[in-house]
Amino acid sequence: MVSVGDTAPNFTLMGTDGKLHSLADYHGHPVVLFFFPKCFTGTCERQISGHAQHIGDFDAFGAKVIGVSTDHTPSQSAFKKGCDPDNHVLLLSDFRHDVVKAYGIHVAEGQLPNQRATFVIDSHGVVRHAHVEAAPGEWAGIEPELAALRTL
């Protein structure tokens, strides 16, 4: 798994906005990169809506909030309408599972393709906070992410 102090693996993925996005696009700004296992599930909805509802807190740090799942973009777009109707959080599709593998959170067997995880990446591309939930139905909330941003 990617750890604190590591350079965050770069990637380029399609977003729900219909554009390709690379982590490198946000160099010079902190990034809150969160992974969720599956669209249309309760905890994933709370995770996305929690980030969306507190986007002002992330904006205060100049941080970009990006969510990634292995769902295809049309599924993400449909799901997002219910949990982020104002389009505050960028969702990216890792349908080939390349990014979840690069970050070390891929699950080879079972119903869910990846663990729920969050990485706070500083403006130089270095991971400053890394957290993987113990169980798929758990989410620590945004406070650990905001605490990490406060230390940058």
Short mmCIF file of N, CA and C in Angstrom, two decimals:
data_model
loop_
_atom_site.label_atom_id
_atom_site.label_comp_id
_atom_site.label_asym_id
_atom_site.label_seq_id
_atom_site.Cartn_x
_atom_site.Cartn_y
_atom_site.Cartn_z
N MET A 1 0.84 -1.19 0.00
CA MET A 1 0.00 0.00 0.00
C MET A 1 0.88 1.25 0.00
N VAL A 2 0.39 2.28 -0.63
CA VAL A 2 1.06 3.57 -0.61
C VAL A 2 1.04 4.09 0.83
N SER A 3 2.17 4.58 1.30
CA SER A 3 2.31 5.01 2.69
C SER A 3 2.65 6.48 2.79
N VAL A 4 2.51 7.01 3.98
CA VAL A 4 2.89 8.40 4.25
C VAL A 4 4.37 8.56 3.89
N GLY A 5 4.68 9.61 3.17
CA GLY A 5 6.04 9.90 2.73
C GLY A 5 6.34 9.44 1.32
N ASP A 6 5.49 8.56 0.78
CA ASP A 6 5.65 8.09 -0.60
C ASP A 6 5.17 9.16 -1.58
N THR A 7 5.73 9.15 -2.76
CA THR A 7 5.19 9.97 -3.84
C THR A 7 3.92 9.27 -4.32
N ALA A 8 2.84 10.02 -4.42
CA ALA A 8 1.56 9.45 -4.85
C ALA A 8 1.66 9.00 -6.30
N PRO A 9 1.25 7.76 -6.60
CA PRO A 9 1.26 7.32 -7.99
C PRO A 9 0.35 8.19 -8.86
N ASN A 10 0.88 8.63 -9.98
CA ASN A 10 0.07 9.43 -10.90
C ASN A 10 -0.88 8.50 -11.66
N PHE A 11 -1.92 9.08 -12.18
CA PHE A 11 -2.91 8.34 -12.96
C PHE A 11 -3.65 9.30 -13.86
N THR A 12 -4.30 8.77 -14.86
CA THR A 12 -5.21 9.54 -15.70
C THR A 12 -6.48 8.71 -15.85
N LEU A 13 -7.61 9.28 -15.44
CA LEU A 13 -8.89 8.58 -15.47
C LEU A 13 -9.99 9.51 -15.99
N MET A 14 -11.05 8.90 -16.51
CA MET A 14 -12.21 9.65 -16.98
C MET A 14 -13.07 10.07 -15.79
N GLY A 15 -13.51 11.32 -15.84
CA GLY A 15 -14.35 11.85 -14.78
C GLY A 15 -15.81 11.90 -15.17
N THR A 16 -16.64 12.09 -14.18
CA THR A 16 -18.08 12.21 -14.42
C THR A 16 -18.41 13.48 -15.21
N ASP A 17 -17.43 14.36 -15.36
CA ASP A 17 -17.62 15.56 -16.17
C ASP A 17 -17.29 15.31 -17.64
N GLY A 18 -16.94 14.06 -17.99
CA GLY A 18 -16.64 13.71 -19.38
C GLY A 18 -15.23 14.04 -19.82
N LYS A 19 -14.36 14.43 -18.88
CA LYS A 19 -12.99 14.80 -19.21
C LYS A 19 -12.01 13.85 -18.54
N LEU A 20 -10.82 13.75 -19.13
CA LEU A 20 -9.74 13.00 -18.50
C LEU A 20 -9.07 13.87 -17.45
N HIS A 21 -8.75 13.26 -16.32
CA HIS A 21 -8.08 13.97 -15.22
C HIS A 21 -6.89 13.16 -14.77
N SER A 22 -5.76 13.85 -14.56
CA SER A 22 -4.55 13.23 -14.02
C SER A 22 -4.28 13.83 -12.65
N LEU A 23 -3.71 13.04 -11.77
CA LEU A 23 -3.32 13.58 -10.48
C LEU A 23 -2.34 14.73 -10.69
N ALA A 24 -1.48 14.60 -11.69
CA ALA A 24 -0.49 15.65 -11.99
C ALA A 24 -1.13 16.98 -12.34
N ASP A 25 -2.39 16.97 -12.78
CA ASP A 25 -3.10 18.22 -13.09
C ASP A 25 -3.22 19.12 -11.86
N TYR A 26 -3.15 18.54 -10.68
CA TYR A 26 -3.39 19.28 -9.45
C TYR A 26 -2.10 19.55 -8.67
N HIS A 27 -0.94 19.32 -9.34
CA HIS A 27 0.34 19.63 -8.70
C HIS A 27 0.33 21.10 -8.29
N GLY A 28 0.80 21.38 -7.11
CA GLY A 28 0.76 22.75 -6.58
C GLY A 28 -0.41 22.98 -5.64
N HIS A 29 -1.30 21.99 -5.55
CA HIS A 29 -2.45 22.06 -4.65
C HIS A 29 -2.56 20.75 -3.88
N PRO A 30 -3.01 20.81 -2.64
CA PRO A 30 -3.25 19.55 -1.94
C PRO A 30 -4.45 18.83 -2.55
N VAL A 31 -4.44 17.50 -2.44
CA VAL A 31 -5.52 16.67 -2.98
C VAL A 31 -5.98 15.70 -1.90
N VAL A 32 -7.28 15.62 -1.73
CA VAL A 32 -7.88 14.58 -0.91
C VAL A 32 -8.41 13.55 -1.89
N LEU A 33 -7.74 12.40 -1.93
CA LEU A 33 -8.08 11.33 -2.86
C LEU A 33 -8.72 10.20 -2.06
N PHE A 34 -10.01 9.98 -2.31
CA PHE A 34 -10.66 8.90 -1.58
C PHE A 34 -11.17 7.84 -2.55
N PHE A 35 -11.12 6.62 -2.10
CA PHE A 35 -11.57 5.47 -2.87
C PHE A 35 -12.80 4.89 -2.20
N PHE A 36 -13.81 4.60 -2.99
CA PHE A 36 -15.01 3.95 -2.46
C PHE A 36 -15.26 2.68 -3.28
N PRO A 37 -15.78 1.64 -2.63
CA PRO A 37 -15.88 0.34 -3.30
C PRO A 37 -16.97 0.22 -4.36
N LYS A 38 -18.11 0.87 -4.21
CA LYS A 38 -19.21 0.56 -5.13
C LYS A 38 -20.27 1.65 -5.09
N CYS A 39 -20.70 2.08 -6.25
CA CYS A 39 -21.83 3.00 -6.35
C CYS A 39 -23.10 2.33 -5.83
N PHE A 40 -24.03 3.16 -5.44
CA PHE A 40 -25.36 2.72 -4.99
C PHE A 40 -25.31 1.88 -3.71
N THR A 41 -24.37 2.21 -2.83
CA THR A 41 -24.32 1.60 -1.51
C THR A 41 -24.34 2.73 -0.47
N GLY A 42 -24.86 2.42 0.71
CA GLY A 42 -25.09 3.43 1.73
C GLY A 42 -23.85 4.15 2.22
N THR A 43 -22.81 3.41 2.55
CA THR A 43 -21.60 4.05 3.08
C THR A 43 -20.92 4.90 2.01
N CYS A 44 -20.94 4.42 0.78
CA CYS A 44 -20.35 5.20 -0.31
C CYS A 44 -21.12 6.50 -0.53
N GLU A 45 -22.43 6.42 -0.40
CA GLU A 45 -23.25 7.63 -0.51
C GLU A 45 -22.90 8.62 0.60
N ARG A 46 -22.75 8.12 1.82
CA ARG A 46 -22.37 9.01 2.94
C ARG A 46 -20.99 9.62 2.71
N GLN A 47 -20.07 8.82 2.15
CA GLN A 47 -18.72 9.30 1.91
C GLN A 47 -18.72 10.44 0.88
N ILE A 48 -19.44 10.27 -0.20
CA ILE A 48 -19.48 11.31 -1.23
C ILE A 48 -20.25 12.53 -0.74
N SER A 49 -21.42 12.31 -0.16
CA SER A 49 -22.22 13.45 0.30
C SER A 49 -21.52 14.18 1.45
N GLY A 50 -20.79 13.45 2.30
CA GLY A 50 -20.04 14.10 3.38
C GLY A 50 -18.98 15.04 2.85
N HIS A 51 -18.28 14.60 1.82
CA HIS A 51 -17.28 15.49 1.20
C HIS A 51 -17.98 16.68 0.53
N ALA A 52 -19.07 16.42 -0.17
CA ALA A 52 -19.78 17.49 -0.88
C ALA A 52 -20.33 18.53 0.09
N GLN A 53 -20.91 18.08 1.19
CA GLN A 53 -21.51 19.00 2.16
C GLN A 53 -20.48 19.89 2.84
N HIS A 54 -19.24 19.43 2.88
CA HIS A 54 -18.18 20.19 3.56
C HIS A 54 -17.13 20.70 2.58
N ILE A 55 -17.52 20.87 1.33
CA ILE A 55 -16.55 21.29 0.32
C ILE A 55 -15.89 22.63 0.67
N GLY A 56 -16.62 23.49 1.35
CA GLY A 56 -16.06 24.78 1.77
C GLY A 56 -14.88 24.61 2.71
N ASP A 57 -14.92 23.60 3.57
CA ASP A 57 -13.81 23.33 4.48
C ASP A 57 -12.56 22.91 3.69
N PHE A 58 -12.76 22.10 2.66
CA PHE A 58 -11.64 21.68 1.82
C PHE A 58 -11.13 22.85 0.97
N ASP A 59 -12.06 23.65 0.45
CA ASP A 59 -11.68 24.82 -0.34
C ASP A 59 -10.82 25.79 0.48
N ALA A 60 -11.08 25.89 1.78
CA ALA A 60 -10.31 26.79 2.64
C ALA A 60 -8.82 26.43 2.65
N PHE A 61 -8.51 25.17 2.39
CA PHE A 61 -7.12 24.71 2.31
C PHE A 61 -6.62 24.67 0.87
N GLY A 62 -7.46 25.06 -0.07
CA GLY A 62 -7.09 25.00 -1.48
C GLY A 62 -7.02 23.57 -2.00
N ALA A 63 -7.70 22.65 -1.32
CA ALA A 63 -7.61 21.23 -1.65
C ALA A 63 -8.66 20.82 -2.67
N LYS A 64 -8.25 19.98 -3.59
CA LYS A 64 -9.15 19.36 -4.56
C LYS A 64 -9.59 18.02 -3.98
N VAL A 65 -10.89 17.75 -4.01
CA VAL A 65 -11.44 16.50 -3.50
C VAL A 65 -11.82 15.61 -4.69
N ILE A 66 -11.23 14.41 -4.71
CA ILE A 66 -11.44 13.49 -5.82
C ILE A 66 -11.82 12.12 -5.26
N GLY A 67 -12.91 11.57 -5.78
CA GLY A 67 -13.33 10.23 -5.41
C GLY A 67 -13.11 9.27 -6.57
N VAL A 68 -12.69 8.06 -6.27
CA VAL A 68 -12.40 7.04 -7.29
C VAL A 68 -13.09 5.74 -6.93
N SER A 69 -13.73 5.14 -7.93
CA SER A 69 -14.24 3.78 -7.78
C SER A 69 -13.99 3.04 -9.09
N THR A 70 -14.22 1.74 -9.07
CA THR A 70 -14.03 0.95 -10.28
C THR A 70 -15.30 0.86 -11.11
N ASP A 71 -16.33 1.57 -10.68
CA ASP A 71 -17.57 1.62 -11.47
C ASP A 71 -17.31 2.39 -12.77
N HIS A 72 -18.09 2.10 -13.78
CA HIS A 72 -18.00 2.86 -15.03
C HIS A 72 -18.61 4.24 -14.84
N THR A 73 -18.17 5.18 -15.65
CA THR A 73 -18.59 6.57 -15.54
C THR A 73 -20.11 6.76 -15.56
N PRO A 74 -20.88 6.10 -16.45
CA PRO A 74 -22.34 6.30 -16.42
C PRO A 74 -22.97 5.91 -15.07
N SER A 75 -22.48 4.85 -14.45
CA SER A 75 -22.99 4.47 -13.13
C SER A 75 -22.63 5.52 -12.10
N GLN A 76 -21.40 6.01 -12.15
CA GLN A 76 -20.98 7.05 -11.21
C GLN A 76 -21.83 8.31 -11.37
N SER A 77 -22.09 8.70 -12.61
CA SER A 77 -22.88 9.90 -12.88
C SER A 77 -24.29 9.76 -12.32
N ALA A 78 -24.91 8.61 -12.52
CA ALA A 78 -26.27 8.38 -12.01
C ALA A 78 -26.27 8.38 -10.48
N PHE A 79 -25.28 7.75 -9.88
CA PHE A 79 -25.17 7.68 -8.43
C PHE A 79 -24.94 9.07 -7.83
N LYS A 80 -24.11 9.84 -8.49
CA LYS A 80 -23.73 11.16 -7.99
C LYS A 80 -24.92 12.11 -7.91
N LYS A 81 -25.89 11.94 -8.78
CA LYS A 81 -27.07 12.83 -8.76
C LYS A 81 -27.78 12.80 -7.42
N GLY A 82 -27.75 11.65 -6.75
CA GLY A 82 -28.42 11.53 -5.46
C GLY A 82 -27.59 11.97 -4.27
N CYS A 83 -26.28 11.94 -4.37
CA CYS A 83 -25.46 12.26 -3.20
C CYS A 83 -24.59 13.51 -3.36
N ASP A 84 -24.53 14.06 -4.55
CA ASP A 84 -23.78 15.30 -4.80
C ASP A 84 -24.44 16.06 -5.95
N PRO A 85 -25.70 16.46 -5.76
CA PRO A 85 -26.43 17.10 -6.86
C PRO A 85 -25.82 18.42 -7.33
N ASP A 86 -25.06 19.09 -6.46
CA ASP A 86 -24.44 20.36 -6.85
C ASP A 86 -23.06 20.18 -7.47
N ASN A 87 -22.65 18.92 -7.64
CA ASN A 87 -21.42 18.59 -8.37
C ASN A 87 -20.16 19.19 -7.74
N HIS A 88 -20.01 19.00 -6.44
CA HIS A 88 -18.83 19.53 -5.74
C HIS A 88 -17.63 18.60 -5.80
N VAL A 89 -17.89 17.28 -5.88
CA VAL A 89 -16.82 16.29 -5.80
C VAL A 89 -16.62 15.65 -7.17
N LEU A 90 -15.39 15.64 -7.63
CA LEU A 90 -15.06 15.00 -8.89
C LEU A 90 -14.95 13.50 -8.67
N LEU A 91 -15.70 12.72 -9.44
CA LEU A 91 -15.60 11.26 -9.37
C LEU A 91 -14.91 10.76 -10.63
N LEU A 92 -13.99 9.82 -10.45
CA LEU A 92 -13.22 9.25 -11.55
C LEU A 92 -13.42 7.75 -11.59
N SER A 93 -13.44 7.21 -12.81
CA SER A 93 -13.66 5.78 -13.02
C SER A 93 -12.35 5.04 -13.26
N ASP A 94 -12.08 4.09 -12.38
CA ASP A 94 -10.92 3.21 -12.51
C ASP A 94 -11.41 1.81 -12.88
N PHE A 95 -12.20 1.73 -13.95
CA PHE A 95 -12.84 0.47 -14.31
C PHE A 95 -11.85 -0.63 -14.68
N ARG A 96 -10.63 -0.26 -15.00
CA ARG A 96 -9.60 -1.27 -15.30
C ARG A 96 -8.84 -1.71 -14.04
N HIS A 97 -9.13 -1.07 -12.92
CA HIS A 97 -8.55 -1.41 -11.61
C HIS A 97 -7.06 -1.07 -11.52
N ASP A 98 -6.54 -0.26 -12.42
CA ASP A 98 -5.12 0.07 -12.40
C ASP A 98 -4.74 0.94 -11.19
N VAL A 99 -5.57 1.91 -10.86
CA VAL A 99 -5.23 2.84 -9.79
C VAL A 99 -5.39 2.19 -8.42
N VAL A 100 -6.45 1.40 -8.22
CA VAL A 100 -6.59 0.71 -6.93
C VAL A 100 -5.42 -0.25 -6.71
N LYS A 101 -4.90 -0.82 -7.78
CA LYS A 101 -3.72 -1.69 -7.66
C LYS A 101 -2.48 -0.85 -7.34
N ALA A 102 -2.32 0.28 -8.01
CA ALA A 102 -1.15 1.14 -7.78
C ALA A 102 -1.10 1.67 -6.35
N TYR A 103 -2.27 1.90 -5.77
CA TYR A 103 -2.34 2.41 -4.39
C TYR A 103 -2.36 1.28 -3.36
N GLY A 104 -2.39 0.04 -3.83
CA GLY A 104 -2.32 -1.11 -2.93
C GLY A 104 -3.59 -1.43 -2.18
N ILE A 105 -4.74 -1.04 -2.73
CA ILE A 105 -6.00 -1.28 -2.04
C ILE A 105 -6.94 -2.17 -2.85
N HIS A 106 -6.43 -2.80 -3.89
CA HIS A 106 -7.22 -3.72 -4.71
C HIS A 106 -7.54 -4.97 -3.90
N VAL A 107 -8.75 -5.50 -4.09
CA VAL A 107 -9.16 -6.74 -3.46
C VAL A 107 -9.33 -7.77 -4.58
N ALA A 108 -8.54 -8.83 -4.54
CA ALA A 108 -8.53 -9.81 -5.63
C ALA A 108 -9.77 -10.69 -5.65
N GLU A 109 -10.33 -10.97 -4.50
CA GLU A 109 -11.49 -11.86 -4.43
C GLU A 109 -12.59 -11.23 -3.60
N GLY A 110 -13.83 -11.61 -3.90
CA GLY A 110 -14.96 -11.10 -3.15
C GLY A 110 -15.83 -10.19 -4.00
N GLN A 111 -16.85 -9.65 -3.38
CA GLN A 111 -17.82 -8.82 -4.11
C GLN A 111 -17.34 -7.40 -4.35
N LEU A 112 -16.45 -6.91 -3.52
CA LEU A 112 -15.99 -5.53 -3.66
C LEU A 112 -14.57 -5.51 -4.25
N PRO A 113 -14.32 -4.64 -5.22
CA PRO A 113 -13.03 -4.62 -5.92
C PRO A 113 -11.89 -3.92 -5.18
N ASN A 114 -12.24 -3.11 -4.20
CA ASN A 114 -11.20 -2.37 -3.49
C ASN A 114 -11.66 -2.02 -2.08
N GLN A 115 -10.67 -1.68 -1.27
CA GLN A 115 -10.94 -1.22 0.08
C GLN A 115 -11.33 0.26 0.04
N ARG A 116 -12.03 0.68 1.09
CA ARG A 116 -12.33 2.11 1.24
C ARG A 116 -11.09 2.75 1.85
N ALA A 117 -10.57 3.76 1.20
CA ALA A 117 -9.31 4.37 1.65
C ALA A 117 -9.28 5.85 1.31
N THR A 118 -8.45 6.58 2.04
CA THR A 118 -8.25 8.01 1.80
C THR A 118 -6.77 8.33 1.87
N PHE A 119 -6.33 9.16 0.94
CA PHE A 119 -4.96 9.64 0.90
C PHE A 119 -5.01 11.16 0.77
N VAL A 120 -4.28 11.85 1.65
CA VAL A 120 -4.13 13.29 1.53
C VAL A 120 -2.73 13.52 0.96
N ILE A 121 -2.70 14.19 -0.17
CA ILE A 121 -1.47 14.39 -0.93
C ILE A 121 -1.13 15.88 -0.92
N ASP A 122 0.10 16.21 -0.57
CA ASP A 122 0.47 17.63 -0.50
C ASP A 122 0.70 18.22 -1.89
N SER A 123 1.00 19.50 -1.92
CA SER A 123 1.12 20.22 -3.19
C SER A 123 2.31 19.75 -4.03
N HIS A 124 3.20 18.96 -3.44
CA HIS A 124 4.36 18.42 -4.17
C HIS A 124 4.15 16.97 -4.59
N GLY A 125 2.97 16.43 -4.32
CA GLY A 125 2.68 15.05 -4.72
C GLY A 125 3.09 13.98 -3.73
N VAL A 126 3.36 14.38 -2.48
CA VAL A 126 3.78 13.45 -1.44
C VAL A 126 2.58 13.11 -0.55
N VAL A 127 2.41 11.84 -0.25
CA VAL A 127 1.31 11.39 0.61
C VAL A 127 1.62 11.81 2.05
N ARG A 128 0.69 12.56 2.65
CA ARG A 128 0.86 13.04 4.03
C ARG A 128 -0.10 12.37 5.00
N HIS A 129 -1.09 11.68 4.47
CA HIS A 129 -2.06 10.94 5.29
C HIS A 129 -2.56 9.78 4.46
N ALA A 130 -2.58 8.59 5.06
CA ALA A 130 -3.08 7.40 4.38
C ALA A 130 -3.91 6.61 5.39
N HIS A 131 -5.14 6.30 5.01
CA HIS A 131 -6.02 5.55 5.91
C HIS A 131 -6.86 4.58 5.10
N VAL A 132 -6.86 3.32 5.54
CA VAL A 132 -7.71 2.30 4.95
C VAL A 132 -8.67 1.84 6.03
N GLU A 133 -9.95 1.82 5.69
CA GLU A 133 -10.95 1.38 6.66
C GLU A 133 -10.81 -0.10 6.95
N ALA A 134 -11.10 -0.50 8.18
CA ALA A 134 -11.00 -1.89 8.59
C ALA A 134 -12.06 -2.77 7.93
N ALA A 135 -13.21 -2.17 7.62
CA ALA A 135 -14.31 -2.91 7.00
C ALA A 135 -14.98 -2.02 5.95
N PRO A 136 -15.54 -2.61 4.90
CA PRO A 136 -16.13 -1.81 3.82
C PRO A 136 -17.27 -0.90 4.26
N GLY A 137 -17.99 -1.26 5.31
CA GLY A 137 -19.11 -0.45 5.76
C GLY A 137 -18.72 0.68 6.70
N GLU A 138 -17.45 0.83 6.96
CA GLU A 138 -16.97 1.89 7.86
C GLU A 138 -16.42 3.06 7.06
N TRP A 139 -16.57 4.25 7.63
CA TRP A 139 -15.95 5.46 7.07
C TRP A 139 -15.66 6.40 8.22
N ALA A 140 -14.42 6.80 8.36
CA ALA A 140 -13.97 7.64 9.47
C ALA A 140 -14.48 9.08 9.38
N GLY A 141 -15.03 9.47 8.24
CA GLY A 141 -15.51 10.84 8.07
C GLY A 141 -14.42 11.76 7.56
N ILE A 142 -14.75 13.04 7.48
CA ILE A 142 -13.82 14.00 6.89
C ILE A 142 -12.82 14.59 7.88
N GLU A 143 -13.08 14.47 9.18
CA GLU A 143 -12.21 15.13 10.15
C GLU A 143 -10.75 14.69 10.07
N PRO A 144 -10.43 13.39 9.91
CA PRO A 144 -9.01 13.03 9.76
C PRO A 144 -8.37 13.67 8.52
N GLU A 145 -9.15 13.84 7.47
CA GLU A 145 -8.63 14.47 6.25
C GLU A 145 -8.34 15.96 6.51
N LEU A 146 -9.29 16.62 7.17
CA LEU A 146 -9.09 18.04 7.48
C LEU A 146 -7.92 18.22 8.45
N ALA A 147 -7.77 17.32 9.41
CA ALA A 147 -6.63 17.38 10.33
C ALA A 147 -5.31 17.27 9.57
N ALA A 148 -5.27 16.37 8.60
CA ALA A 148 -4.06 16.23 7.78
C ALA A 148 -3.79 17.50 6.98
N LEU A 149 -4.83 18.09 6.43
CA LEU A 149 -4.66 19.33 5.66
C LEU A 149 -4.14 20.46 6.55
N ARG A 150 -4.54 20.49 7.80
CA ARG A 150 -4.10 21.54 8.73
C ARG A 150 -2.59 21.47 8.95
N THR A 151 -1.99 20.31 8.78
CA THR A 151 -0.56 20.16 9.05
C THR A 151 0.31 20.51 7.84
N LEU A 152 -0.32 20.72 6.69
CA LEU A 152 0.46 21.01 5.47
C LEU A 152 0.97 22.44 5.46
#
